[in-house]
CSV table of C-alpha atoms in Angstrom, one decimal:
chain,number,residue,atom,x,y,z
I,1,MET,CA,-101.7,26.3,-71.7
I,2,THR,CA,-102.2,23.7,-68.6
I,3,THR,CA,-102.1,24.1,-65.1
I,4,ASN,CA,-100.7,22.3,-62.1
I,5,ASP,CA,-104.1,21.5,-59.7
I,6,ASN,CA,-101.7,20.5,-57.1
I,7,ALA,CA,-99.7,24.0,-56.9
I,8,PRO,CA,-100.0,26.1,-54.1
I,9,SER,CA,-101.6,29.6,-54.6
I,10,ASP,CA,-101.0,32.7,-52.5
I,11,ASP,CA,-104.7,33.9,-53.2
I,12,ALA,CA,-106.9,33.8,-50.3
I,13,ALA,CA,-109.4,31.6,-51.9
I,14,GLY,CA,-107.3,30.2,-54.9
I,15,GLY,CA,-108.2,27.0,-54.5
I,16,VAL,CA,-111.5,27.2,-56.1
I,17,ASP,CA,-111.7,27.4,-60.2
I,18,ARG,CA,-114.1,30.0,-61.3
I,19,PRO,CA,-116.2,31.0,-58.0
I,20,THR,CA,-119.5,32.3,-58.5
I,21,ASN,CA,-118.5,35.2,-56.7
I,22,GLU,CA,-114.6,35.6,-56.3
I,23,SER,CA,-114.7,38.7,-53.8
I,24,LYS,CA,-117.0,37.2,-51.3
I,25,LEU,CA,-115.2,34.1,-51.2
I,26,GLU,CA,-112.0,35.7,-50.8
I,27,ARG,CA,-113.4,38.0,-48.1
I,28,LEU,CA,-114.7,34.8,-46.3
I,29,ALA,CA,-111.6,33.1,-46.5
I,30,GLU,CA,-109.6,36.0,-44.9
I,31,SER,CA,-112.1,36.4,-41.9
I,32,HIS,CA,-111.0,33.6,-40.2
I,33,PRO,CA,-108.4,30.4,-40.1
I,34,SER,CA,-110.7,27.8,-41.2
I,35,ARG,CA,-109.9,25.8,-44.6
I,36,VAL,CA,-112.4,27.4,-47.0
I,37,GLY,CA,-111.7,27.9,-50.5
I,38,VAL,CA,-109.0,25.7,-50.8
I,39,GLY,CA,-110.7,23.5,-53.9
I,40,ARG,CA,-110.2,19.8,-54.8
I,41,ALA,CA,-108.3,17.9,-56.9
I,42,GLY,CA,-110.7,15.7,-58.4
I,43,PRO,CA,-112.7,13.9,-55.3
I,44,ARG,CA,-109.2,14.4,-53.4
I,45,PRO,CA,-107.8,17.1,-51.5
I,46,ARG,CA,-105.0,19.3,-53.3
I,47,THR,CA,-101.3,18.0,-52.2
I,48,GLN,CA,-100.5,21.4,-50.6
I,49,THR,CA,-103.7,21.4,-48.7
I,50,LEU,CA,-103.3,17.7,-47.3
I,51,LEU,CA,-99.7,18.5,-46.5
I,52,GLU,CA,-100.6,21.6,-44.5
I,53,PHE,CA,-103.6,19.6,-42.7
I,54,ARG,CA,-101.0,17.0,-41.8
I,55,ALA,CA,-98.6,19.0,-40.4
I,56,ASP,CA,-101.3,20.9,-38.4
I,57,HIS,CA,-102.7,18.1,-37.0
I,58,GLY,CA,-99.1,16.8,-36.2
I,59,GLU,CA,-98.5,19.7,-34.1
I,60,ALA,CA,-101.8,19.4,-32.3
I,61,ARG,CA,-100.7,15.9,-31.3
I,62,ASP,CA,-97.1,17.0,-30.1
I,63,ALA,CA,-99.1,20.1,-28.2
I,64,VAL,CA,-101.0,16.9,-26.4
I,65,THR,CA,-98.4,14.5,-25.7
I,66,THR,CA,-95.4,16.9,-25.1
I,67,HIS,CA,-94.0,18.0,-21.7
I,68,VAL,CA,-93.8,21.8,-21.0
I,69,ASP,CA,-89.8,22.8,-21.3
I,70,ASP,CA,-87.7,22.8,-18.0
I,71,ASP,CA,-85.7,25.9,-18.9
I,72,VAL,CA,-89.3,27.6,-19.6
I,73,LEU,CA,-90.6,26.5,-16.2
I,74,ALA,CA,-87.3,27.8,-14.5
I,75,GLY,CA,-87.6,31.4,-16.2
I,76,LEU,CA,-90.9,31.6,-14.5
I,77,ASP,CA,-89.5,30.5,-11.0
I,78,LEU,CA,-92.7,28.5,-10.5
I,79,VAL,CA,-93.0,26.2,-7.6
I,80,ALA,CA,-93.8,22.6,-9.6
I,81,VAL,CA,-95.7,19.6,-8.0
I,82,ARG,CA,-97.3,17.0,-10.0
I,83,SER,CA,-101.1,15.9,-10.2
I,84,ARG,CA,-102.1,12.4,-8.5
I,85,ALA,CA,-101.3,11.3,-12.5
I,86,THR,CA,-98.1,9.6,-12.5
I,87,SER,CA,-97.7,9.8,-16.6
I,88,LYS,CA,-99.2,11.4,-19.5
I,89,GLU,CA,-100.8,8.1,-20.5
I,90,GLU,CA,-102.6,8.0,-17.1
I,91,PHE,CA,-103.3,11.7,-17.1
I,92,LEU,CA,-105.2,11.2,-20.5
I,93,ALA,CA,-107.2,8.3,-19.5
I,94,ASP,CA,-107.9,9.3,-15.9
I,95,PRO,CA,-109.1,12.8,-16.2
I,96,ASP,CA,-109.9,12.6,-12.3
I,97,LYS,CA,-106.1,12.1,-11.3
I,98,GLY,CA,-105.6,15.6,-13.0
I,99,ARG,CA,-108.0,17.0,-10.8
I,100,ASP,CA,-106.5,16.5,-7.6
I,101,LEU,CA,-103.0,16.2,-5.7
I,102,PRO,CA,-101.1,13.5,-3.6
I,103,GLU,CA,-100.3,14.3,-0.2
I,104,GLU,CA,-96.3,14.8,-0.7
I,105,ALA,CA,-97.4,17.6,-3.3
I,106,ALA,CA,-99.5,19.1,-1.0
I,107,SER,CA,-96.7,18.9,1.5
I,108,ARG,CA,-94.6,20.7,-1.0
I,109,LEU,CA,-96.9,23.5,-1.5
I,110,ARG,CA,-97.3,24.0,2.4
I,111,GLU,CA,-93.3,24.0,2.8
I,112,ALA,CA,-92.6,26.3,-0.6
I,113,CYS,CA,-95.6,28.5,-0.7
I,114,ALA,CA,-97.1,31.9,1.1
I,115,PRO,CA,-100.3,30.8,3.0
I,116,ALA,CA,-103.4,32.2,2.7
I,117,PRO,CA,-103.0,34.8,0.1
I,118,ASP,CA,-105.8,36.7,-1.5
I,119,VAL,CA,-105.1,35.3,-5.2
I,120,GLN,CA,-103.1,32.1,-5.9
I,121,ILE,CA,-101.8,32.0,-9.3
I,122,VAL,CA,-101.4,27.9,-11.0
I,123,VAL,CA,-100.2,27.1,-14.5
I,124,SER,CA,-101.0,23.9,-15.7
I,125,ASP,CA,-100.3,22.1,-18.8
I,126,GLY,CA,-103.4,20.6,-19.7
I,127,LEU,CA,-103.9,19.5,-23.1
I,128,SER,CA,-101.5,21.9,-24.4
I,129,SER,CA,-98.0,22.2,-23.2
I,130,THR,CA,-97.2,24.4,-26.6
I,131,ALA,CA,-99.8,26.8,-24.9
I,132,VAL,CA,-98.1,27.2,-21.8
I,133,GLU,CA,-94.7,27.8,-23.2
I,134,ALA,CA,-96.2,30.1,-26.0
I,135,ASN,CA,-98.2,32.6,-23.4
I,136,VAL,CA,-97.2,32.0,-20.0
I,137,PRO,CA,-94.2,33.8,-20.0
I,138,GLU,CA,-95.6,37.2,-21.5
I,139,LEU,CA,-98.6,36.9,-19.8
I,140,LEU,CA,-97.4,36.1,-16.2
I,141,PRO,CA,-95.3,39.7,-15.7
I,142,ALA,CA,-98.5,41.5,-16.9
I,143,LEU,CA,-100.9,39.5,-14.5
I,144,LEU,CA,-98.4,40.0,-11.5
I,145,ASP,CA,-98.0,43.8,-12.2
I,146,GLY,CA,-101.8,44.2,-12.7
I,147,LEU,CA,-102.5,42.6,-9.2
I,148,ASP,CA,-99.9,44.5,-7.5
I,149,ALA,CA,-101.3,47.8,-8.9
I,150,ARG,CA,-104.6,46.7,-7.3
I,151,GLY,CA,-103.0,46.2,-3.7
I,152,LEU,CA,-103.8,42.2,-4.1
I,153,ASP,CA,-102.2,39.9,-1.7
I,154,VAL,CA,-100.5,37.3,-4.5
I,155,GLY,CA,-99.4,33.9,-3.2
I,156,THR,CA,-96.4,32.1,-4.4
I,157,PRO,CA,-97.0,30.9,-8.2
I,158,VAL,CA,-97.3,27.2,-8.9
I,159,PHE,CA,-97.1,25.0,-12.0
I,160,VAL,CA,-98.9,21.5,-11.8
I,161,GLU,CA,-97.7,19.3,-14.2
I,162,TYR,CA,-100.7,16.6,-15.8
I,163,GLY,CA,-103.1,19.3,-14.1
I,164,ARG,CA,-106.8,19.6,-15.0
I,165,VAL,CA,-109.1,23.0,-14.6
I,166,ASP,CA,-110.3,21.8,-11.1
I,167,VAL,CA,-106.7,21.1,-9.7
I,168,MET,CA,-106.8,24.6,-8.9
I,169,ASP,CA,-109.5,23.8,-6.1
I,170,ALA,CA,-106.9,21.5,-4.5
I,171,VAL,CA,-104.2,23.9,-4.6
I,172,GLY,CA,-106.4,26.7,-3.3
I,173,GLU,CA,-107.9,24.6,-0.5
I,174,VAL,CA,-104.0,23.4,0.8
I,175,LEU,CA,-103.0,27.0,0.8
I,176,ASP,CA,-106.4,28.3,1.9
I,177,ALA,CA,-106.6,30.8,-0.9
I,178,GLU,CA,-109.1,33.2,-1.2
I,179,CYS,CA,-109.4,32.9,-5.0
I,180,CYS,CA,-107.5,31.3,-7.7
I,181,VAL,CA,-106.7,31.4,-11.2
I,182,ASN,CA,-105.4,28.4,-13.3
I,183,LEU,CA,-103.9,29.4,-16.6
I,184,ILE,CA,-104.1,26.0,-18.6
I,185,GLY,CA,-103.5,25.1,-22.2
I,186,GLU,CA,-106.7,24.1,-24.0
I,187,ARG,CA,-107.4,21.2,-26.3
I,188,PRO,CA,-105.5,22.1,-29.4
I,189,GLY,CA,-107.5,22.3,-32.8
I,190,LEU,CA,-106.2,22.5,-36.5
I,191,ALA,CA,-106.0,26.1,-36.5
I,192,THR,CA,-103.9,26.7,-33.7
I,193,ASN,CA,-102.4,24.5,-30.8
I,194,GLU,CA,-101.4,27.5,-28.5
I,195,SER,CA,-104.7,28.4,-27.1
I,196,LEU,CA,-105.0,29.1,-23.1
I,197,SER,CA,-107.9,29.6,-20.9
I,198,ALA,CA,-107.8,31.3,-17.5
I,199,TYR,CA,-110.2,29.6,-15.1
I,200,PHE,CA,-111.2,31.6,-12.0
I,201,VAL,CA,-113.0,30.2,-8.6
I,202,TYR,CA,-113.6,32.3,-5.6
I,203,GLY,CA,-113.5,30.1,-2.4
I,204,PRO,CA,-111.7,27.1,-3.7
I,205,GLU,CA,-112.3,23.5,-2.3
I,206,ARG,CA,-112.1,20.1,-3.9
I,207,GLY,CA,-115.4,19.2,-5.5
I,208,LYS,CA,-116.4,22.9,-6.2
I,209,SER,CA,-119.0,22.8,-9.0
I,210,THR,CA,-117.7,24.1,-12.5
I,211,ALA,CA,-121.0,26.5,-12.7
I,212,LYS,CA,-119.3,28.4,-9.7
I,213,LYS,CA,-116.0,29.2,-12.0
I,214,SER,CA,-115.4,31.9,-14.5
I,215,VAL,CA,-113.4,31.7,-17.6
I,216,ILE,CA,-111.5,33.8,-20.1
I,217,SER,CA,-110.4,31.5,-23.4
I,218,ASN,CA,-108.8,31.7,-27.0
I,219,ILE,CA,-105.5,33.4,-25.2
I,220,HIS,CA,-102.8,33.3,-28.2
I,221,ARG,CA,-101.3,35.6,-30.4
I,222,ASN,CA,-103.8,35.5,-33.0
I,223,GLY,CA,-106.7,36.0,-30.7
I,224,LEU,CA,-106.6,37.7,-27.0
I,225,PRO,CA,-102.7,38.5,-27.2
I,226,PRO,CA,-100.9,37.1,-23.7
I,227,VAL,CA,-100.0,40.7,-22.6
I,228,GLU,CA,-103.5,41.9,-23.0
I,229,ALA,CA,-104.7,38.6,-21.4
I,230,GLY,CA,-102.5,39.3,-18.3
I,231,ALA,CA,-104.5,42.8,-17.9
I,232,GLU,CA,-107.8,41.4,-18.3
I,233,VAL,CA,-107.0,38.4,-15.7
I,234,ALA,CA,-105.9,40.9,-13.0
I,235,ALA,CA,-109.0,42.8,-13.7
I,236,VAL,CA,-111.4,39.8,-13.5
I,237,LEU,CA,-109.3,38.7,-10.4
I,238,ASP,CA,-109.8,42.1,-8.8
I,239,GLU,CA,-113.8,42.1,-9.3
I,240,ILE,CA,-113.9,38.4,-8.0
I,241,HIS,CA,-112.0,39.4,-5.2
I,242,GLU,CA,-114.6,42.6,-4.6
I,243,ALA,CA,-117.6,40.5,-5.2
I,244,GLU,CA,-116.4,37.6,-3.5
I,245,ARG,CA,-118.3,35.4,-5.8
I,246,SER,CA,-117.6,33.6,-9.4
I,247,GLY,CA,-119.3,31.8,-11.8
I,248,ILE,CA,-122.8,31.8,-11.9
I,249,ASP,CA,-122.8,33.7,-8.5
I,250,ARG,CA,-121.9,36.5,-10.2
I,251,GLY,CA,-124.7,36.3,-12.7
I,252,GLU,CA,-122.7,34.5,-15.5
I,253,ARG,CA,-124.1,32.0,-18.0
């Protein structure tokens, strides 16, 4: 009887012929999403493995190069502005432009947003528009409910297109916010293109050191689910508000 080396397998580690310890290999393959136990066809990856790799790589590239859907933004009721980057290409080539706002964006925020809040929420596309679309619609309502339950004054939520982490410093400085959170799409990998992070800063101002900031990462359906993340982000903001500090000033390393 012959077998097809390129045939897909439903087994957790079905790509390896006659493994020394089959049960251990299966447990290892089931414990994380890495490509373990996929085997090879001679010196090459199996066809199914190669096709899955190319599909995941294509989704990762799409996450970086596409834009957050306008309907998603409209549903979130965010005040939308753009960083100093004028295109996706410029955003990727010159990260500093994604960390600041042009004067017209600052004027727009002053006109449309509540001034001097306890907490300013910023959403940025960062390096994954897919992460924003997949997580923020569920995370944001849970976050707003959590902040309301804690009696915190929340500013008008903002979306920054072509935004980097530190763009929250510029937004917070313009609106005189006490602290900011930036919900931003992270650099995608081959295991997921939907990972979002929440970065925090107390006393936002342009040029504030990264060491003065806190973060919750790995927010996605197979990591920290978005609804749970909303509750966790609200709790961290409350702690930062009470402590009047973030990052290494809170003892974080």
